[in-house]
PDB file of C-alpha atoms in Angstrom:
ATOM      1  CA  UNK A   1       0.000   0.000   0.000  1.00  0.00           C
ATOM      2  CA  UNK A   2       3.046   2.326   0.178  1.00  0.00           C
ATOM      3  CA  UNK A   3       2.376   5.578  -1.997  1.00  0.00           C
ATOM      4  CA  UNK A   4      -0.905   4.218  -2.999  1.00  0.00           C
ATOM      5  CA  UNK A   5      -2.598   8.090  -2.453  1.00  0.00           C
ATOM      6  CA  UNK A   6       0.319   9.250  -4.794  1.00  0.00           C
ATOM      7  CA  UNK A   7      -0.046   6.484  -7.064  1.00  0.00           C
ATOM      8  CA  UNK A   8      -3.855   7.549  -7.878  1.00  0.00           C
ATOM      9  CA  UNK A   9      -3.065  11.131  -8.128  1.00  0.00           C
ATOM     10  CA  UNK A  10      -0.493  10.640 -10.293  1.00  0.00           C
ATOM     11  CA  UNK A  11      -2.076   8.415 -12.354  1.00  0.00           C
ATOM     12  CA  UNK A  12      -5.374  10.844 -12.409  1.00  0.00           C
ATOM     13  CA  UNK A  13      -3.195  13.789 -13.798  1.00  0.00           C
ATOM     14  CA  UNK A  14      -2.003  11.449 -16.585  1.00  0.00           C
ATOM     15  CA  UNK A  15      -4.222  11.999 -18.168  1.00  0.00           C
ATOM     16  CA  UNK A  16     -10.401   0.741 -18.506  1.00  0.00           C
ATOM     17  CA  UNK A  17     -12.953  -1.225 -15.970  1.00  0.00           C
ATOM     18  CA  UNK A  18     -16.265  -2.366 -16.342  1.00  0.00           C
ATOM     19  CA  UNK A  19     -19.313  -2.943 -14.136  1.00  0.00           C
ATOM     20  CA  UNK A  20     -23.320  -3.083 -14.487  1.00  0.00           C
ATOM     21  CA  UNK A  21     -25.026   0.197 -15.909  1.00  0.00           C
ATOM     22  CA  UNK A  22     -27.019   1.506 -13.841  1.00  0.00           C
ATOM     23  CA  UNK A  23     -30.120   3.178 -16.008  1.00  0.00           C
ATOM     24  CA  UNK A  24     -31.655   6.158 -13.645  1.00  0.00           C
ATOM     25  CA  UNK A  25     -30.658   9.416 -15.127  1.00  0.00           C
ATOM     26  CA  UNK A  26     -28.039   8.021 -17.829  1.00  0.00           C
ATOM     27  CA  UNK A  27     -28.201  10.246 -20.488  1.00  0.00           C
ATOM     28  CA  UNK A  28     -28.845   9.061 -24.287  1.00  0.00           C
ATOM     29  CA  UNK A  29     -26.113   9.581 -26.410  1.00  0.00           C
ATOM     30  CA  UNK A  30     -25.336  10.105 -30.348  1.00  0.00           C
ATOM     31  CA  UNK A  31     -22.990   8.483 -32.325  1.00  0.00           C
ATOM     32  CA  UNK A  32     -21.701  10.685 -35.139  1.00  0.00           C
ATOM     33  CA  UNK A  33     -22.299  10.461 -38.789  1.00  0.00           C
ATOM     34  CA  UNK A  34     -21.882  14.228 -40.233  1.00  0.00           C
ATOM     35  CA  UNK A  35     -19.058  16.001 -39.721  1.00  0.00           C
ATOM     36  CA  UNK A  36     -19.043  19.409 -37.643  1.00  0.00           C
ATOM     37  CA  UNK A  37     -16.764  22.260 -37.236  1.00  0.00           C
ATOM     38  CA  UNK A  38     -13.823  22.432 -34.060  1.00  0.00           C
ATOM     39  CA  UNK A  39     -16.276  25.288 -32.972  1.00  0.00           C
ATOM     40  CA  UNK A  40     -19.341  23.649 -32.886  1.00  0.00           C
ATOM     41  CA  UNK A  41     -18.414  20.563 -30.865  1.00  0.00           C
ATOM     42  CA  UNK A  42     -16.394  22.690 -28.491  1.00  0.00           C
ATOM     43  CA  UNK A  43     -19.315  24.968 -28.161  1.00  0.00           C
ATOM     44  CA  UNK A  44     -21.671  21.758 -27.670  1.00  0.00           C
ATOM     45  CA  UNK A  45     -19.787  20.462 -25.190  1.00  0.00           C
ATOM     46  CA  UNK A  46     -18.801  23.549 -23.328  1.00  0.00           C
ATOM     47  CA  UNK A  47     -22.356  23.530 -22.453  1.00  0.00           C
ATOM     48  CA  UNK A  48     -21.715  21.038 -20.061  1.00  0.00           C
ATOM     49  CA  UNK A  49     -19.468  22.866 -18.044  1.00  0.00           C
ATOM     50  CA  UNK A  50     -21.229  22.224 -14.439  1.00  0.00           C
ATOM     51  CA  UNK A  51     -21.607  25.684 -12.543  1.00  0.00           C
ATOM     52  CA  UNK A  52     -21.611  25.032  -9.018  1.00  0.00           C
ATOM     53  CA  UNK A  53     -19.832  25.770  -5.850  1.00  0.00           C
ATOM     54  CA  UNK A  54     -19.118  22.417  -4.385  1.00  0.00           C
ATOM     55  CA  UNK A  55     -19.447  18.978  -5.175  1.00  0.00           C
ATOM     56  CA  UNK A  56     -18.899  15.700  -2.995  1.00  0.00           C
ATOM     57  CA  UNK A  57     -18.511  12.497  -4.682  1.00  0.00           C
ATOM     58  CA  UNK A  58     -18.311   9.226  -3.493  1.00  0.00           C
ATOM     59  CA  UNK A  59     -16.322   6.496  -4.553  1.00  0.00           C
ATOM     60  CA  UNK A  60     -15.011   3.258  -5.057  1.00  0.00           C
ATOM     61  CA  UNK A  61     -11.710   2.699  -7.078  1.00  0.00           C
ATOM     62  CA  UNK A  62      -9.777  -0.026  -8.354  1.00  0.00           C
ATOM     63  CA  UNK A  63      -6.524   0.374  -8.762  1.00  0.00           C
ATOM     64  CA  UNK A  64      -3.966  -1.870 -11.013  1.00  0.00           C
ATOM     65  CA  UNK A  65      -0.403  -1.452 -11.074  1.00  0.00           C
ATOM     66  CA  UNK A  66       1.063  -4.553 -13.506  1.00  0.00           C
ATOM     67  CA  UNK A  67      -1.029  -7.107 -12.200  1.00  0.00           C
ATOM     68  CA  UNK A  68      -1.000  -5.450  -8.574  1.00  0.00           C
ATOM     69  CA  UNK A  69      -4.733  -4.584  -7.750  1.00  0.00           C
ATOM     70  CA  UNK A  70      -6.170  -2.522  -5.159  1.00  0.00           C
ATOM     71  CA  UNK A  71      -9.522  -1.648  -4.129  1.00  0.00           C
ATOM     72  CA  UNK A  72     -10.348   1.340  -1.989  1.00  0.00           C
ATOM     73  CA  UNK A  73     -12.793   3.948  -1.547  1.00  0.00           C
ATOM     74  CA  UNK A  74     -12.388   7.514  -2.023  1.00  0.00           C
ATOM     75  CA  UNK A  75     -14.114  10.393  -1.091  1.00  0.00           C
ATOM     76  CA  UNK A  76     -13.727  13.449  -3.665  1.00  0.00           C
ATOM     77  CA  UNK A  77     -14.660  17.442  -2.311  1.00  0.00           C
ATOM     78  CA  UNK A  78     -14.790  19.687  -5.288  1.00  0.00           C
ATOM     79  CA  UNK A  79     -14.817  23.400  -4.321  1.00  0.00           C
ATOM     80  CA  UNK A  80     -14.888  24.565  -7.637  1.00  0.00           C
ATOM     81  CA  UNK A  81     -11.463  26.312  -9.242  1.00  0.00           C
ATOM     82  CA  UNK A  82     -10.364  26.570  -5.485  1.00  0.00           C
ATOM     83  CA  UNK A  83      -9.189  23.755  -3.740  1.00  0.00           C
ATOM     84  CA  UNK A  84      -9.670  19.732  -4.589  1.00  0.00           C
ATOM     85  CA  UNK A  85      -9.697  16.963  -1.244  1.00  0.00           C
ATOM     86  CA  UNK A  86      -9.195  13.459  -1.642  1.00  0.00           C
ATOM     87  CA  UNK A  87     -10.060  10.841   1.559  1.00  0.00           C
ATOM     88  CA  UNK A  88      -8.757   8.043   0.523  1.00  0.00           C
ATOM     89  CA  UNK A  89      -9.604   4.495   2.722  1.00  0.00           C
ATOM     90  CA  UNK A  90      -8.920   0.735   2.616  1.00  0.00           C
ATOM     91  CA  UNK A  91     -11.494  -1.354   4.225  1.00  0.00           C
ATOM     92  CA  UNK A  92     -13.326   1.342   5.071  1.00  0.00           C
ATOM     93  CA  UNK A  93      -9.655   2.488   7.162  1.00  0.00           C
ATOM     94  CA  UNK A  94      -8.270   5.900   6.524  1.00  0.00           C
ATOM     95  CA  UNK A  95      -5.202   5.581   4.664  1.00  0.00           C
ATOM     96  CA  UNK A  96      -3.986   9.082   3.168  1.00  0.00           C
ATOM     97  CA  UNK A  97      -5.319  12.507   2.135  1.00  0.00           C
ATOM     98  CA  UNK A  98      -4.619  14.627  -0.639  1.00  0.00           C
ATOM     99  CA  UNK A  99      -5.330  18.167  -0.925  1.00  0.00           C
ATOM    100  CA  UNK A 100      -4.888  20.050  -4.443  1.00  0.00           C
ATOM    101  CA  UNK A 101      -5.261  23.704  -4.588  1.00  0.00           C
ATOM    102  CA  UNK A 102      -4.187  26.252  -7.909  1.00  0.00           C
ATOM    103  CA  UNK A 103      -0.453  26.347  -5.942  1.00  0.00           C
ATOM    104  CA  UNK A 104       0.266  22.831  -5.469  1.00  0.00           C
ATOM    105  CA  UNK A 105      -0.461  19.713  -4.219  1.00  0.00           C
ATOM    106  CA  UNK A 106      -0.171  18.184  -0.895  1.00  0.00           C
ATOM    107  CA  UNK A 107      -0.572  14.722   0.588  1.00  0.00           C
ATOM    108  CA  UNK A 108      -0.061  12.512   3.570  1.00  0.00           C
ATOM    109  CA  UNK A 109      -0.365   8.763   4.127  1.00  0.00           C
ATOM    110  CA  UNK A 110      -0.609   7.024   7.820  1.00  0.00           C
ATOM    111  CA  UNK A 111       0.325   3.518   7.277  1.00  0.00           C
ATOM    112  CA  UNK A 112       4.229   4.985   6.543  1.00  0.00           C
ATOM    113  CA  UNK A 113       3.865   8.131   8.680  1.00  0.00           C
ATOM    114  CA  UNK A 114       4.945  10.474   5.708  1.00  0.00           C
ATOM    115  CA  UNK A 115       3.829  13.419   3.974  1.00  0.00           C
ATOM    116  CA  UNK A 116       4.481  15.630   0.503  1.00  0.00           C
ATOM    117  CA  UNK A 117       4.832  19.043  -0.330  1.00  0.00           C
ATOM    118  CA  UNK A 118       5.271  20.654  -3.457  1.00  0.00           C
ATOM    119  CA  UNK A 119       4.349  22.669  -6.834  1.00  0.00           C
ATOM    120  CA  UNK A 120       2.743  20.703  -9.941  1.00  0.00           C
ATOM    121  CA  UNK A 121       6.580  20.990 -12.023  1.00  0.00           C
ATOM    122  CA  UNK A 122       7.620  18.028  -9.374  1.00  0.00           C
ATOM    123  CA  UNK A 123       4.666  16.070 -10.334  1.00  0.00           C
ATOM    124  CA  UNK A 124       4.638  17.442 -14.429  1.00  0.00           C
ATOM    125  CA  UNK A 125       8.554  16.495 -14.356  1.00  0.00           C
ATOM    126  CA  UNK A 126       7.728  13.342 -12.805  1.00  0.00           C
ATOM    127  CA  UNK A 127       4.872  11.896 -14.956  1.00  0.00           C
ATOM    128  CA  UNK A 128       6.364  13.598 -18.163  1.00  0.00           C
ATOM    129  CA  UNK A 129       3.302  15.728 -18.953  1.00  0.00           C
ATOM    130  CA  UNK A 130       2.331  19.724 -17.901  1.00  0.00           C
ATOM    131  CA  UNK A 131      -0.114  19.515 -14.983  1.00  0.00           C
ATOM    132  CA  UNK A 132      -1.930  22.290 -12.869  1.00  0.00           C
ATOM    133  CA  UNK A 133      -5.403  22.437 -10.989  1.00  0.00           C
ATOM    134  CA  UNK A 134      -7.579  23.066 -14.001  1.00  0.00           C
ATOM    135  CA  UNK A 135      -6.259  19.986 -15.532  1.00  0.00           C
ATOM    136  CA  UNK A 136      -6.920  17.749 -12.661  1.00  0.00           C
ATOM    137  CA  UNK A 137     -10.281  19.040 -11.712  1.00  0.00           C
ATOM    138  CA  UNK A 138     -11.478  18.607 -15.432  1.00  0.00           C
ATOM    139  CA  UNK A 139     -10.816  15.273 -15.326  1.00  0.00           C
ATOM    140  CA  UNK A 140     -13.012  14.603 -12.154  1.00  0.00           C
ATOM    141  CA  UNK A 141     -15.751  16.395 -13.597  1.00  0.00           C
ATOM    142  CA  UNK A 142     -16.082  14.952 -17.470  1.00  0.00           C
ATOM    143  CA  UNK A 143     -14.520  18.540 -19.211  1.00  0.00           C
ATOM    144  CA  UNK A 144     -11.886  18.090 -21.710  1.00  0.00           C
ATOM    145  CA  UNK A 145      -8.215  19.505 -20.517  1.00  0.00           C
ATOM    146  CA  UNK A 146      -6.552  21.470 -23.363  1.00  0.00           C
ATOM    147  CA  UNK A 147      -8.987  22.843 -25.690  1.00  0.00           C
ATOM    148  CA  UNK A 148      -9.164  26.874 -24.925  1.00  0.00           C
ATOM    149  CA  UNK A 149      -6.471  27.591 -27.482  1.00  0.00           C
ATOM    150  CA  UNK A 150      -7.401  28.990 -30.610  1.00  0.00           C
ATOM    151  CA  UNK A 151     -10.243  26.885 -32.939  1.00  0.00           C
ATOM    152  CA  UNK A 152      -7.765  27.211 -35.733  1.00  0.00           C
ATOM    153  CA  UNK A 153      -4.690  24.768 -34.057  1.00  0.00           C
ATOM    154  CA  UNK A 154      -7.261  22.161 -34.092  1.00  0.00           C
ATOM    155  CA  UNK A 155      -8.950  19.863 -36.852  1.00  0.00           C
ATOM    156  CA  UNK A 156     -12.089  17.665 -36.308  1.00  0.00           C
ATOM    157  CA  UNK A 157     -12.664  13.954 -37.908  1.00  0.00           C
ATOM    158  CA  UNK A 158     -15.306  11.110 -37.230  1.00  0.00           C
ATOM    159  CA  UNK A 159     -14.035   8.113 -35.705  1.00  0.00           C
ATOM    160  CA  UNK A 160     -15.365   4.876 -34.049  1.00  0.00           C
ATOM    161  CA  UNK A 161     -18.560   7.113 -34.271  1.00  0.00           C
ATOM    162  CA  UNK A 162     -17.577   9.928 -31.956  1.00  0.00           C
ATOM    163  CA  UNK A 163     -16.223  13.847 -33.499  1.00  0.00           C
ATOM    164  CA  UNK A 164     -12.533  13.603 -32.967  1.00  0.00           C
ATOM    165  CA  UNK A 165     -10.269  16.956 -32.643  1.00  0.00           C
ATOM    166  CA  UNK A 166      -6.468  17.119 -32.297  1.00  0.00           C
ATOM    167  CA  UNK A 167      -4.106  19.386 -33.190  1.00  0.00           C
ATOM    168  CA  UNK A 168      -3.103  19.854 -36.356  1.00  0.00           C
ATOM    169  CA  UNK A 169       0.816  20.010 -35.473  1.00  0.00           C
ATOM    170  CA  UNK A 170       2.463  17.117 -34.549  1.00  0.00           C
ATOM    171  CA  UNK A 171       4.304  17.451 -31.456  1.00  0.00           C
ATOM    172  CA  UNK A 172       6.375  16.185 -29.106  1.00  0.00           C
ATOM    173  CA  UNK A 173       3.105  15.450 -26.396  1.00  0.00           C
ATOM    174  CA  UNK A 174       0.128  15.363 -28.381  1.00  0.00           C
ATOM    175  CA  UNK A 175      -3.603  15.118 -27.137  1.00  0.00           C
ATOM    176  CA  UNK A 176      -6.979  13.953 -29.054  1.00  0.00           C
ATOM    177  CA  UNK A 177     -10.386  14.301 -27.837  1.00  0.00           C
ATOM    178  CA  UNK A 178     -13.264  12.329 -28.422  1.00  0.00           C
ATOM    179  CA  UNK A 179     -16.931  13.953 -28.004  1.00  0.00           C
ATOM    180  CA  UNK A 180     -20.502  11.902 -28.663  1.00  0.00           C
ATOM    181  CA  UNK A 181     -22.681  13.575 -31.412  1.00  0.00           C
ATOM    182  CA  UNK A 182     -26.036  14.151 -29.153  1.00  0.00           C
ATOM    183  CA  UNK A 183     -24.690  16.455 -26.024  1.00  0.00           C
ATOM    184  CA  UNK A 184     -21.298  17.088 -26.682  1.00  0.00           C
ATOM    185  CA  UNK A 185     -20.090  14.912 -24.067  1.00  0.00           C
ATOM    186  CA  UNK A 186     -16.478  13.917 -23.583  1.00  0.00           C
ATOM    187  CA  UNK A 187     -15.949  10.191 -24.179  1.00  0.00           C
ATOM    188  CA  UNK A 188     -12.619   9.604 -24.266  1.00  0.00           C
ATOM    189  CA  UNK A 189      -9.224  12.066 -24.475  1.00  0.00           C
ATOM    190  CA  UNK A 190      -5.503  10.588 -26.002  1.00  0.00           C
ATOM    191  CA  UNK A 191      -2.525  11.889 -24.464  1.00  0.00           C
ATOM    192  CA  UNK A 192       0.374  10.653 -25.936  1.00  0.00           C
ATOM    193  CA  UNK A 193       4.295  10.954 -26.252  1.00  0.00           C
ATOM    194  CA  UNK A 194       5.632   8.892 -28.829  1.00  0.00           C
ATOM    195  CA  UNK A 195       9.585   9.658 -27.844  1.00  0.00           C
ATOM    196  CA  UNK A 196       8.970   8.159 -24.428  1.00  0.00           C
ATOM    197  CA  UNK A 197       7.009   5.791 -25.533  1.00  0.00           C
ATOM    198  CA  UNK A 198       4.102   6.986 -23.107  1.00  0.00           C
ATOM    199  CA  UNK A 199       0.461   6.862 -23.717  1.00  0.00           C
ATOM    200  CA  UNK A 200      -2.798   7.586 -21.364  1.00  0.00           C
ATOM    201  CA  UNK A 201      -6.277   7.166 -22.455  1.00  0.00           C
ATOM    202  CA  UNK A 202      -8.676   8.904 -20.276  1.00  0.00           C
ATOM    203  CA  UNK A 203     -12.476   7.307 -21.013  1.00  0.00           C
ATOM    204  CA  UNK A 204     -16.071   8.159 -19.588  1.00  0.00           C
ATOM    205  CA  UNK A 205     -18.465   5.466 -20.434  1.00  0.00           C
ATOM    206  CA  UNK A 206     -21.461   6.747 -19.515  1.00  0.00           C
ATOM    207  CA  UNK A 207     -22.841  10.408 -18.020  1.00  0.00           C
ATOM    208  CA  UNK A 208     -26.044  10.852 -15.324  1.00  0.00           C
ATOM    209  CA  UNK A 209     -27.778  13.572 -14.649  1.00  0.00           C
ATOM    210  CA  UNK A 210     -27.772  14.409 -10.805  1.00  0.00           C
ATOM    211  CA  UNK A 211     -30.691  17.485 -10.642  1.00  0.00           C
ATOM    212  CA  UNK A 212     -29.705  20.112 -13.119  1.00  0.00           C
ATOM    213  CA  UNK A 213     -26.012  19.049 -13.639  1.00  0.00           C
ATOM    214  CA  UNK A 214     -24.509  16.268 -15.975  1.00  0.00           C
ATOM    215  CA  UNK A 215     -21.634  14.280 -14.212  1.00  0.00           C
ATOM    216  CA  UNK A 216     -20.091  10.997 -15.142  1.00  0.00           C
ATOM    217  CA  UNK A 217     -20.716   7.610 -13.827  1.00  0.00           C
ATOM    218  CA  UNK A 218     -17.416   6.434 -14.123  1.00  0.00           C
ATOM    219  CA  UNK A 219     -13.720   7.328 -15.147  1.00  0.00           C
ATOM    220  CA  UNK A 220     -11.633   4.672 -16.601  1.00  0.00           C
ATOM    221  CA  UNK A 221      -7.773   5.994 -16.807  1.00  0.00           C
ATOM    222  CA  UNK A 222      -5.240   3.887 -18.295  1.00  0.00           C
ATOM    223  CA  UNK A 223      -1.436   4.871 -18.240  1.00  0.00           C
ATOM    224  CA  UNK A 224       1.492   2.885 -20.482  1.00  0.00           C
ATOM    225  CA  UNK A 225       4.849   4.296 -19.677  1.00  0.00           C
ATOM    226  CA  UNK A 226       7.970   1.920 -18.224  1.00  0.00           C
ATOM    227  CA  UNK A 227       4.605  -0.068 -16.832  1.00  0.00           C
ATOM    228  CA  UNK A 228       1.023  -0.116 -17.098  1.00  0.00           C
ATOM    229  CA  UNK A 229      -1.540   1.134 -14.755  1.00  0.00           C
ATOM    230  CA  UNK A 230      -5.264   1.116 -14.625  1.00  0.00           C
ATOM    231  CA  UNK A 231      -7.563   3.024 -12.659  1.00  0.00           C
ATOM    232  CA  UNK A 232     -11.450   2.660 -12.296  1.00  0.00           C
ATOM    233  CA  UNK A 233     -13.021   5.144 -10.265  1.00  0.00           C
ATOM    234  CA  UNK A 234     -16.882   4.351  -9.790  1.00  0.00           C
ATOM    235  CA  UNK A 235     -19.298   7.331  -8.963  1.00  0.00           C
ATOM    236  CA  UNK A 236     -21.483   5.911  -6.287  1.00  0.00           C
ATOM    237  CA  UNK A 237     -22.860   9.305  -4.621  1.00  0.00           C
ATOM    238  CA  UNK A 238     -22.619  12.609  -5.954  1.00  0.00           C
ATOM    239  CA  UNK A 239     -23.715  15.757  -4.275  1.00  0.00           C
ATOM    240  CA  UNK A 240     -23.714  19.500  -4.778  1.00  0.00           C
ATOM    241  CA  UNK A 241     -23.507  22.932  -3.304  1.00  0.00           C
ATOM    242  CA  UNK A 242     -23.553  21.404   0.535  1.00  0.00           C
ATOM    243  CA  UNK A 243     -21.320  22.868   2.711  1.00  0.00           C
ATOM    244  CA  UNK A 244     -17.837  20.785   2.879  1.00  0.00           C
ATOM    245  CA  UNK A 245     -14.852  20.226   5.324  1.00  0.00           C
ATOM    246  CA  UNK A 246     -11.734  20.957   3.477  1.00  0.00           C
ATOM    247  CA  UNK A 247      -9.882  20.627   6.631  1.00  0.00           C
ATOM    248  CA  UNK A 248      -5.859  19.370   5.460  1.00  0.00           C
ATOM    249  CA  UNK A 249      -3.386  19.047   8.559  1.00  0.00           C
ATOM    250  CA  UNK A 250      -0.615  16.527   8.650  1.00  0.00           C
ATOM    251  CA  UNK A 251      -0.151  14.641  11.991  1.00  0.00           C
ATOM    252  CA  UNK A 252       2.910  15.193  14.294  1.00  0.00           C
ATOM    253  CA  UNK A 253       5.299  13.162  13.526  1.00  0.00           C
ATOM    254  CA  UNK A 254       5.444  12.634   9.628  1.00  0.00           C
ATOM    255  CA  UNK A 255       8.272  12.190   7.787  1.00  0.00           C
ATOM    256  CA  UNK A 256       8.340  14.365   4.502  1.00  0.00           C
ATOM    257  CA  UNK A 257       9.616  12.737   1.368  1.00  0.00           C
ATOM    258  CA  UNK A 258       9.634  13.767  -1.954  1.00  0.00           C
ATOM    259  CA  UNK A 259       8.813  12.581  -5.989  1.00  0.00           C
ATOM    260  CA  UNK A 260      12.038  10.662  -6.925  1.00  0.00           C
TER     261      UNK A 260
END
């Protein structure tokens, strides 16, 4: 279980499972068959950005790391474009937290007594991709990461059914984004770096609707760099606009230890 909280956050900012759909409130989707503009699917599915306050969403993740599986539960406090806590248990045991805010990210986890400390270049340096807040929180709530640059850098295709945008300069990290026809919903994003030989595919199988906002049900990350790791992370509960406890503090005692 050593790093395990680090291990999901890293492999969260890299940016698949299954299980039984659950019908209530999944929205219908569209597969796509005419071709549309970079605009227009950016402008469909910026109309699913959620405008809220704060969120809570409950949990349960699985976890594979070549072969090495874990199952926890994780408890995910959203207050939006602020600050981003993760409770993350085993067994229903508290095992770590980790606490993301615009200036860096922090965690600590009990069963080793140490903690973390630092700015996103540690972690960007250390997974091999840029990373900040925006990035992270996107991911957690269904929005695609990198597509407020100019329409122009981008070109749109159908594939596999879904509108497909990259960029239309091949570089050394390149991303792809995959929206469903109906809603503009994200579906799956590419992020890719051929000279490393890394890859992450970042997929949302299915979207509810929880009152007026549109969340997913599910996240399915999977990262190929030196290894392979999978991540599941199963929606069970999601809340909004309640009032949260962001409290972070690391115990007395911890060691502090840093990204290697």
């Amino acid at each position: 279980m050593k790093k395990i909280s680090l291990l999901i956050l890293c492999t969260l900012f890299l940016v698949v499972g299954c299980k039984k759909k659950n019908i209530d409130n999944v929205l219908d989707e569209g597969e796509a068959s005419n071709a549309k503009t970079v605009l227009t699917i950016l402008n469909n599915h910026s109309k699913q950005n959620l405008d809220f306050q704060t969120t809570a969403i409950r949990t349960t993740s699985t976890y594979d790391d070549n072969g090495d599986t874990k199952k926890v539960s994780m408890d995910i406090f959203i207050e939006k474009d602020k600050q981003i806590l993760l409770n993350v248990r085993f067994i229903g045991i508290p095992i770590a937290k980790v606490y993301v805010t615009p200036q860096g990210v922090q965690y600590y986890e009990k069963w080793n007594k140490v903690y973390f400390e630092g700015d996103f270049s540690m972690l960007s340096k250390w997974v091999g991709t840029d990373l900040n807040f925006n990035k992270f929180q996107n991911i957690l709530l269904g929005q695609a990461l990198d597509t407020k640059s100019e329409t122009t850098k981008y070109v749109a295709t159908i594939e596999d059914g879904l509108h497909k945008i990259k960029s239309k300069v091949e570089e050394d990290i390149q991303s792809a984004y995959f929206f469903e026809d109906q809603n503009g919903l994200l579906k799956k994003e590419e992020i890719s770096q051929p000279s490393s030989n890394r890859l992450v595919t970042i997929s949302y199988p299915e979207y509810k609707k929880v009152g007026k906002y549109t969340v997913p049900s599910e996240i399915n990350v999977n990262a190929r760099q030196e290894k392979t790791l999978h991540l599941n992370i199963r929606y069970d509960n999601v809340t909004f606009n309640e009032s949260l406890n962001f409290n972070y503090k690391v115990p007395a005692g911890y060691k502090k230890v840093g990204i290697k």
